Coordinates of C-alpha atoms and ligand atoms in Angstrom, one line a residue:
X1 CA 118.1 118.1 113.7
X2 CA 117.4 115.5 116.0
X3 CA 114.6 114.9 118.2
X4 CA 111.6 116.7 119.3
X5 CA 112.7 119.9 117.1
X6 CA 113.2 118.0 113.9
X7 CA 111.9 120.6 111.3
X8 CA 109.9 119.6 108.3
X9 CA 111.3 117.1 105.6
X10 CA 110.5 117.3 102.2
X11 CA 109.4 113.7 100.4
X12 CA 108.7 114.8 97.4
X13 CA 108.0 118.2 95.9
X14 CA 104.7 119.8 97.5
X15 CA 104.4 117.0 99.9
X16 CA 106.3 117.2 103.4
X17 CA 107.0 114.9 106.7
X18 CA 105.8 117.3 109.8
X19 CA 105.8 114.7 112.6
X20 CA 107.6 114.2 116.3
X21 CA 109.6 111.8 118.3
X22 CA 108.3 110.2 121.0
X23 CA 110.8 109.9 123.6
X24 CA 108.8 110.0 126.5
X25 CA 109.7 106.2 127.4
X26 CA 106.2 106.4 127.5
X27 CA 104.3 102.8 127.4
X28 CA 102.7 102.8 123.8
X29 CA 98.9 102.4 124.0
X30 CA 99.8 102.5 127.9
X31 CA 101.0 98.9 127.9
X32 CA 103.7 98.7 125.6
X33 CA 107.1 99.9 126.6
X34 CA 108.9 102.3 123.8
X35 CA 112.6 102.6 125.2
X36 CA 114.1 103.6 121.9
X37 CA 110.9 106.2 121.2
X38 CA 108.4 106.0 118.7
X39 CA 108.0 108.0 115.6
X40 CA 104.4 109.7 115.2
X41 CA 104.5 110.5 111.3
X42 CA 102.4 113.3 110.2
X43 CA 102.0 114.5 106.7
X44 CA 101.1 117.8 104.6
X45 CA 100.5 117.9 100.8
X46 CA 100.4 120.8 99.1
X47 CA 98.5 121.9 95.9
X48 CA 96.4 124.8 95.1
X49 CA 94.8 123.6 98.3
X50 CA 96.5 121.9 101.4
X51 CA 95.8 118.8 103.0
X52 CA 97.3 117.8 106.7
X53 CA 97.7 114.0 106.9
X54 CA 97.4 112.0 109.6
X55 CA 98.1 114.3 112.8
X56 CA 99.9 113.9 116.0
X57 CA 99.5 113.6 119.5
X58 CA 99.8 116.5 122.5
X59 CA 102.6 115.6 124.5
X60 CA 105.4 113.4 123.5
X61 CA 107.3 116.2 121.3
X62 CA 103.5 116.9 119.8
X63 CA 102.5 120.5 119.8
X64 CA 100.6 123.3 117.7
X65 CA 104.2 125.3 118.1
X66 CA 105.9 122.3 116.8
X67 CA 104.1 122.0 114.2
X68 CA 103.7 125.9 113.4
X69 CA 107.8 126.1 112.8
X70 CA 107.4 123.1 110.7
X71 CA 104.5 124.5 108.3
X72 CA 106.2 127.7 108.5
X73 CA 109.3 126.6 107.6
X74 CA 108.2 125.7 104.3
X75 CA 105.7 129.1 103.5
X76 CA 102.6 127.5 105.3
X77 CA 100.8 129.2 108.1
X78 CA 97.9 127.2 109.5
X79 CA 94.9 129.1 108.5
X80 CA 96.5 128.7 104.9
X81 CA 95.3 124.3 105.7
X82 CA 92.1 123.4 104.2
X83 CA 92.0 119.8 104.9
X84 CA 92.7 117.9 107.4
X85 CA 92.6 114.2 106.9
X86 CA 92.1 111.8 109.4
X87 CA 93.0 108.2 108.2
X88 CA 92.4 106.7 111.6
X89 CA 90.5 108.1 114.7
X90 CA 93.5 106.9 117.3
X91 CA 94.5 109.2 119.8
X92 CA 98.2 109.3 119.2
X93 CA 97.4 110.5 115.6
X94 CA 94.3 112.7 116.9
X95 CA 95.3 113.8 120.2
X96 CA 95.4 117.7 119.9
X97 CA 92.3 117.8 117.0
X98 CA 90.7 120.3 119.3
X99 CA 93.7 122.5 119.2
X100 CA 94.4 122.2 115.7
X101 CA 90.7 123.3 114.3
X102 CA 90.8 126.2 116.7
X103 CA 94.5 127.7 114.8
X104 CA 92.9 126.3 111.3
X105 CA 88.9 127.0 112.0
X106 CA 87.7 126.6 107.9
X107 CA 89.8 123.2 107.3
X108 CA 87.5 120.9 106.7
X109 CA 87.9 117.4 108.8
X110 CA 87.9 114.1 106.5
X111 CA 87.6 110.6 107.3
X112 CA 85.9 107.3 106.7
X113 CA 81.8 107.2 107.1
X114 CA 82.9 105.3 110.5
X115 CA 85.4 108.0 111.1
X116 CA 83.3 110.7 111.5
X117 CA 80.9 109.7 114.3
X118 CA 84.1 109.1 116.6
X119 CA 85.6 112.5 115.8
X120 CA 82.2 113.7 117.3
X121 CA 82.8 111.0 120.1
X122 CA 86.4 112.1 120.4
X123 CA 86.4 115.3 120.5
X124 CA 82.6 116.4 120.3
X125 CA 83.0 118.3 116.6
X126 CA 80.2 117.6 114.1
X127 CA 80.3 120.7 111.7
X128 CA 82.8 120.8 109.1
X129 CA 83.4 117.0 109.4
X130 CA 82.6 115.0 106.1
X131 CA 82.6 111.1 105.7
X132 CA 84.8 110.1 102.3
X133 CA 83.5 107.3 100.2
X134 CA 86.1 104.8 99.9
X135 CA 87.8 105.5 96.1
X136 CA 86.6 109.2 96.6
X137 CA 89.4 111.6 95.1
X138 CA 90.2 114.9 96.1
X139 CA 91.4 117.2 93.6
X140 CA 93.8 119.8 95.3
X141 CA 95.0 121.7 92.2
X142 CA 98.3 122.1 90.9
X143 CA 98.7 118.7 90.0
X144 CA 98.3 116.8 93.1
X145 CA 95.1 114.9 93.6
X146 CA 94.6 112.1 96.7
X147 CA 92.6 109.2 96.5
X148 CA 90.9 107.8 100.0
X149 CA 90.7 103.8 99.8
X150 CA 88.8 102.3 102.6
X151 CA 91.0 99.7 104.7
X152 CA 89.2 98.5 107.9
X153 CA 90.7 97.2 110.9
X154 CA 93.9 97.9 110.2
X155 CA 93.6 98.7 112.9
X156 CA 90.8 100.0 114.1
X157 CA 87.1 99.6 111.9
X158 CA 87.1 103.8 110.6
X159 CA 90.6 102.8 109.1
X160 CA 91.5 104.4 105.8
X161 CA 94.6 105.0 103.4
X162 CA 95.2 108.2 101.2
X163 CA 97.0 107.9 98.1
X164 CA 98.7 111.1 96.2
X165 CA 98.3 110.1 92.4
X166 CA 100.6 112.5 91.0
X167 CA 103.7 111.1 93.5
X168 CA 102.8 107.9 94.1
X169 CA 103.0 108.2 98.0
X170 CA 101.0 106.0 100.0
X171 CA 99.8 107.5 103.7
X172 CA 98.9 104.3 105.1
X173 CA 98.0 105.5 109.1
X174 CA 99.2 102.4 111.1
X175 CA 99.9 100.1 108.3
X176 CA 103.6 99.2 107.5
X177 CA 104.6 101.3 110.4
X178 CA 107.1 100.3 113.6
X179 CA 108.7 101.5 117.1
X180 CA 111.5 103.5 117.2
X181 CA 112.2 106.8 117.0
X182 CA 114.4 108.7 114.1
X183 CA 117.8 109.5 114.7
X184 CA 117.8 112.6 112.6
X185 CA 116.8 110.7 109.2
X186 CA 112.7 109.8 108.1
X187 CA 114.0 107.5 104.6
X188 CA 114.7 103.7 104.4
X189 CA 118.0 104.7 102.1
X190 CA 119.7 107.2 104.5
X191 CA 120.1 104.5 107.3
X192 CA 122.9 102.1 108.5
X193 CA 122.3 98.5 107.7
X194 CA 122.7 98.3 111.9
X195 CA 119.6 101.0 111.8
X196 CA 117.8 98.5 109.3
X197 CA 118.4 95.5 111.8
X198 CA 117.4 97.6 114.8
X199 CA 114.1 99.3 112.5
X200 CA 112.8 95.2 111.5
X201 CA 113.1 94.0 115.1
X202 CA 111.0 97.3 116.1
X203 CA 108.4 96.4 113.3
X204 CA 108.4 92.7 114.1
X205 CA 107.6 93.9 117.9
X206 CA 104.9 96.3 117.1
X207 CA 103.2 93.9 114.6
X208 CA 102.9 91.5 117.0
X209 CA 102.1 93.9 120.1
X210 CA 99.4 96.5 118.2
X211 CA 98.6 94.6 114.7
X212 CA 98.8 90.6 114.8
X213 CA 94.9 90.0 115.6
X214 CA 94.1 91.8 112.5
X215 CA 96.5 89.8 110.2
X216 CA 93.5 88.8 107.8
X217 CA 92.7 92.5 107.4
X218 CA 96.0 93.5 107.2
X219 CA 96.2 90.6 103.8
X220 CA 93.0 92.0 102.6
X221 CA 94.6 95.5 102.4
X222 CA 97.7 94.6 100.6
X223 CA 95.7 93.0 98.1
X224 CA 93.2 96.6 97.6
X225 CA 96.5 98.5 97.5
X226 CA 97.9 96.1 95.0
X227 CA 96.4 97.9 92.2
X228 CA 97.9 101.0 92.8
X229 CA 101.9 102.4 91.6
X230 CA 103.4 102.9 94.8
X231 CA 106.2 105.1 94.8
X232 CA 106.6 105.8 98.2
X233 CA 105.0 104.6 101.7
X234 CA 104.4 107.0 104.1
X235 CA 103.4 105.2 107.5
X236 CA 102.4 107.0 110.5
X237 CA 104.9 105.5 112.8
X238 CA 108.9 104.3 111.4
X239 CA 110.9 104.8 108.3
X240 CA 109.6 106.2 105.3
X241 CA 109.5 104.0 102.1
X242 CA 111.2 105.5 99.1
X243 CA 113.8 103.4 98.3
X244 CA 112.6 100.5 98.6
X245 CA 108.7 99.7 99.8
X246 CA 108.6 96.5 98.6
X247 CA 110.3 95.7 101.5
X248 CA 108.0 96.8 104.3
X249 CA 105.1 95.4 102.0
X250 CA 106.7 91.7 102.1
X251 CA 107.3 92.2 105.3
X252 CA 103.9 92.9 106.6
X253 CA 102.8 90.0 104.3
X254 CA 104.7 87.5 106.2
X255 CA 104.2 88.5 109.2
X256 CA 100.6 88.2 108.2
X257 CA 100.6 84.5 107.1
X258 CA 102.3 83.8 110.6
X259 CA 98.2 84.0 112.0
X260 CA 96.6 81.3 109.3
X261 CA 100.2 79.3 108.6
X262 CA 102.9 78.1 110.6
X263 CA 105.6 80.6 111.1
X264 CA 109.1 80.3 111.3
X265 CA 111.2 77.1 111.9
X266 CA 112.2 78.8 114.9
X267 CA 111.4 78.2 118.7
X268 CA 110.7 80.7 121.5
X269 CA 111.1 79.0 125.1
X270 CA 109.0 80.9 127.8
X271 CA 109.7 79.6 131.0
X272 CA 108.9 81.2 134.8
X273 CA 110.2 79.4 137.9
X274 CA 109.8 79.9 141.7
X275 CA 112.1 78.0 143.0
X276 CA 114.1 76.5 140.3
X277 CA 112.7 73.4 139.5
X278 CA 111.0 74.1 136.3
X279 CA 114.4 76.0 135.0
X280 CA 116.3 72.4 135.5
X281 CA 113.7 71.0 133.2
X282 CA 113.6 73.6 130.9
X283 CA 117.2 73.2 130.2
X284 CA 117.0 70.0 129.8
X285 CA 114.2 70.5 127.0
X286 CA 117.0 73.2 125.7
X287 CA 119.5 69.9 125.0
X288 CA 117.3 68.4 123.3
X289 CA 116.7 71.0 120.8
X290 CA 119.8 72.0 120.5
X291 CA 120.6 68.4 118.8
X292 CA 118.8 69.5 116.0
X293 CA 120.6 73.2 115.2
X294 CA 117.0 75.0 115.5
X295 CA 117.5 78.3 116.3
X296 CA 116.1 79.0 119.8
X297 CA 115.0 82.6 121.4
X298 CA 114.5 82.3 125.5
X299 CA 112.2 84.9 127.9
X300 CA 111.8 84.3 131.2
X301 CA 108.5 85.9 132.5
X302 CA 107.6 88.2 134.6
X303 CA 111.4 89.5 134.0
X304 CA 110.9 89.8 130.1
X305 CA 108.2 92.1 129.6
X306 CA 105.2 90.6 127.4
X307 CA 106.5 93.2 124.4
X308 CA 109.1 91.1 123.6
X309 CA 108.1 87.4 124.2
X310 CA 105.4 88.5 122.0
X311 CA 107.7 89.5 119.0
X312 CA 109.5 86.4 119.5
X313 CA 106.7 84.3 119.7
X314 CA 104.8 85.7 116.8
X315 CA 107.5 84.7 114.4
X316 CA 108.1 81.2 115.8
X317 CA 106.4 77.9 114.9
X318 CA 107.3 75.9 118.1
X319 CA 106.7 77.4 121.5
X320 CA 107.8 75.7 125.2
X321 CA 105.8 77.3 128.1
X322 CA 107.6 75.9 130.6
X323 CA 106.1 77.2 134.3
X324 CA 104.6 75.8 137.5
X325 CA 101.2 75.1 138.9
X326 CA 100.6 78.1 141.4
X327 CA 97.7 77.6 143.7
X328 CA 96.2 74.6 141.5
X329 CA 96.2 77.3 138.5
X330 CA 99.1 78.7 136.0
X331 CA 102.0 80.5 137.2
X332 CA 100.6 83.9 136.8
X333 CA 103.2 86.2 134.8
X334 CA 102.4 83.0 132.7
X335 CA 98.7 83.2 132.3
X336 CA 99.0 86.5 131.3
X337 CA 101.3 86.0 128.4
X338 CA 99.3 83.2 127.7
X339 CA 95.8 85.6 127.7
X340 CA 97.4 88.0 125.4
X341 CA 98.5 85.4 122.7
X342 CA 94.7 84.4 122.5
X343 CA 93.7 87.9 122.1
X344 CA 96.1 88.7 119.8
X345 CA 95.3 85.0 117.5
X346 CA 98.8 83.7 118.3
X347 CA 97.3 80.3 116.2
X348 CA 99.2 77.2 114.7
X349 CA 101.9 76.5 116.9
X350 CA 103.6 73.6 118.1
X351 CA 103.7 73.7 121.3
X352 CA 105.5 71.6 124.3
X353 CA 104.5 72.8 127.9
X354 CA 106.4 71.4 130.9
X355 CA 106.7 72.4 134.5
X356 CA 106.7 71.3 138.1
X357 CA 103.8 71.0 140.9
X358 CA 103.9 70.7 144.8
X359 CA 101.1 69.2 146.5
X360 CA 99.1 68.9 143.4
X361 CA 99.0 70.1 140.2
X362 CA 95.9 72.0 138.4
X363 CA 98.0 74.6 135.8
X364 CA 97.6 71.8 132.7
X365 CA 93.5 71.9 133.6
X366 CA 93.5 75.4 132.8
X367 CA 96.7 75.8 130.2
X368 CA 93.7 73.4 128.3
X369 CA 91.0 75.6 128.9
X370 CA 93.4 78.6 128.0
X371 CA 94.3 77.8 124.5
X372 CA 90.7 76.2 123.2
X373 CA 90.2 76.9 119.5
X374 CA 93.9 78.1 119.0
X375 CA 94.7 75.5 116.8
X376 CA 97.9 74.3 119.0
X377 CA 99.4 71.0 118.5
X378 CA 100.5 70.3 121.8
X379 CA 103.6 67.7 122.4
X380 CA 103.3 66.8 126.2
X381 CA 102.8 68.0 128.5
X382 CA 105.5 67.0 131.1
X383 CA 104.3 67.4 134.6
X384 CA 106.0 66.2 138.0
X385 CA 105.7 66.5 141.4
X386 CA 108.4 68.3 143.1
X387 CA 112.1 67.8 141.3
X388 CA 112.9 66.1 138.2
X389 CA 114.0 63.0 138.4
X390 CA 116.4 61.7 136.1
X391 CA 113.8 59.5 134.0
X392 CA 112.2 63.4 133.6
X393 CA 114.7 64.9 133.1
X394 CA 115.8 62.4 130.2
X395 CA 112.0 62.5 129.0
X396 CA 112.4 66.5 128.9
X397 CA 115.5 66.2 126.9
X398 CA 113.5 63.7 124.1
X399 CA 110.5 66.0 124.1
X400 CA 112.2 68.8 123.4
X401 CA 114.3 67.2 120.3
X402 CA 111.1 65.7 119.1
X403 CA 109.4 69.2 119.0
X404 CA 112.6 70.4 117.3
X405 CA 112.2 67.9 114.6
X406 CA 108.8 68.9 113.8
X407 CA 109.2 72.4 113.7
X408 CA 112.2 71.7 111.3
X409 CA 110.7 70.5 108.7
X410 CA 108.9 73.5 108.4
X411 CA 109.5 75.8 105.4
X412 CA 111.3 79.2 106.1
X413 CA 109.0 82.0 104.7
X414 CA 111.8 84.9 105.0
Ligands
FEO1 FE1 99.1 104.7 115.7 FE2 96.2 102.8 115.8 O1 97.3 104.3 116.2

């Protein structure tokens, strides 16, 4: 079935998929919007003994009754659950803990050694919580044992991974994970190559909203997990893995290097305007790219939500920010785009920033001050009073190819 009622899905023998769909049009993390829902993956293995993975939210299509028919769908009721593992302490894969330990009171609660002192910060529980060590095992009889490997900041410091040796299924919280809700599938092989399209946009957009600061952790990880088979990756948000994992690995990896390397030979043009001036410039920075065939991705701000022009940006090695001085400072749907892209290490562009000023400028001062230590190589800027004249406008159009020349010679990583 589709939706909030989608009943539990086998992965592999003994171990099942038990999560919801988000379609709330919630904001995710109450910033990032989520019109085509989220998935919140949740997980339960079963041996002798039984293991919940990585749990769910309240609200949003989470709740104990959901999660009731799923287990009982497949023979479990939830006093039968003696673990429950908590990869990441996150509220969107914690959020009814309380609830949960009431219906399964003898489960005991497993996470990282910085794990456990936020489930008592969480949700106040200290007795039956124990801290894994990280490359602890777990035997749960019958043949299925899990492995805990410790992977912090990805994304949050008490980050872990379980690994089921027998299966080969990877449960890797927030790691390889996206936006975007399930249509009535869970597997990378039972979806439409448009699905696939729609799934890698989703997964560029939440890497670049909710993981891109941690991109060094994120390499670090791939490189612990390297050692081990992996049959299948579980994630707790997107598609699951079996087909093809590689995939989502590689993918993760690249997006990855786009922190410490230059990314694409790509460029995303964010521009904001208040009364048109800047947006004659701008398009005359647009010629001048276009005469070198780069491929070119445009959000205007505020109308673009950051979401996006962060996705686009991420991925691209040459950035215009074209915008006006507003009250001697940076146009500010503009400084806030600009804010984010520090926090989140947006590093190593090449970067052209244009834009018009009335009485005086002052948005330059502090678009310097703004991206200290990023490690932009900044072509420009292009400032003028007022409208463009034709000698700016012709200036514009040269900037903009010479920006398009350097970020061509740039090597495609995809
Ligand atoms: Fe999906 Fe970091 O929580």
């Amino acid at each position: 079935m589709v939706g909030l009622n989608m009943g539990a899905q086998e992965i592999v023998p003994g171990i099942h998929w038990t999560g919801v769909n988000d379609y709330t049009n919630d904001l995710f993390e109450g910033i990032w919007p989520i019109p085509h829902g989220v998935s919140i993956n949740s997980y339960v293995v079963k041996g002798d003994k039984i293991a919940l993975i990585d749990l769910v939210k309240a609200g949003g299509g989470g709740s104990s009754e959901n999660l009731i028919d799923q287990l009982g769908s497949i023979g479990i009721k939830m006093k039968d659950i003696d673990y429950l593992v908590i990869n990441h302490l996150e509220p969107d894969h914690t959020g009814f803990l309380n609830h949960i330990r009431e219906l399964c009171p003898n489960a005991e609660i497993l996470s990282s050694e910085k794990g456990v002192p936020l489930v008592e910060a969480f949700y106040g529980m200290k007795e039956g919580v124990r801290a894994v060590k990280d490359g602890e095992k777990l035997d749960l009889g019958n043949g299925k044992q899990l492995a805990f490997y410790y992977a912090p900041n990805v994304h949050w410091p008490e980050t872990m991974v379980t690994y089921e040796e027998s299966s080969g299924v990877l449960f890797p919280c927030d790691a390889f994970g996206s936006f975007g809700a399930f249509k009535g599938y869970i597997f990378d092989d039972q979806i439409t190559p448009e699905d696939h399209e729609f799934f890698e946009r989703e997964t560029l957009r939440y890497y670049a909203n909710i993981v891109a600061t941690f991109s060094n952790s994120v390499i670090k990880a791939i490189e612990k997990l390297g050692a081990l088979d992996i049959k299948v990756i579980a994630p707790s948000h997107g598609l699951i893995w079996r087909e093809n994992p590689g995939e989502i690995i590689k993918r993760y990896q690249r997006y990855a290097s786009y922190m410490s390397e230059e990314a694409e030979p790509e460029i995303t043009v964010i521009w904001g305007t208040m009364y048109g001036n800047t947006e004659t410039i701008m398009r005359a920075v647009l010629r001048g790219i276009a005469q070198e065939g780069i491929p070119v991705k445009i959000h205007k701000v505020p109308e673009t939500d950051a979401s996006w022009v962060l996705a686009s940006a991420w991925q691209s090695a040459g950035l215009v920010i074209a915008m006006p001085t507003y009250e001697y400072n940076i146009f500010p749907p503009m400084d806030y785009i600009l804010n984010l892209m520090k926090l989140k290490h947006y590093w190593h562009k090449k970067v052209l920033r244009i834009g018009s000023f009335g009485w005086v400028g002052g948005a330059q001062k502090h678009f310097n001050n703004r991206i200290e230590r990023m490690n932009w190589e900044c072509i420009g800027p292009l400032e003028y009073q007022g409208a463009p004249t034709a000698e700016d406008l012709a200036l514009a159009e040269k900037k903009g190819r010479e920006l398009a020349m350097a970020v061509k010679k740039i090597p495609s990583k995809r």
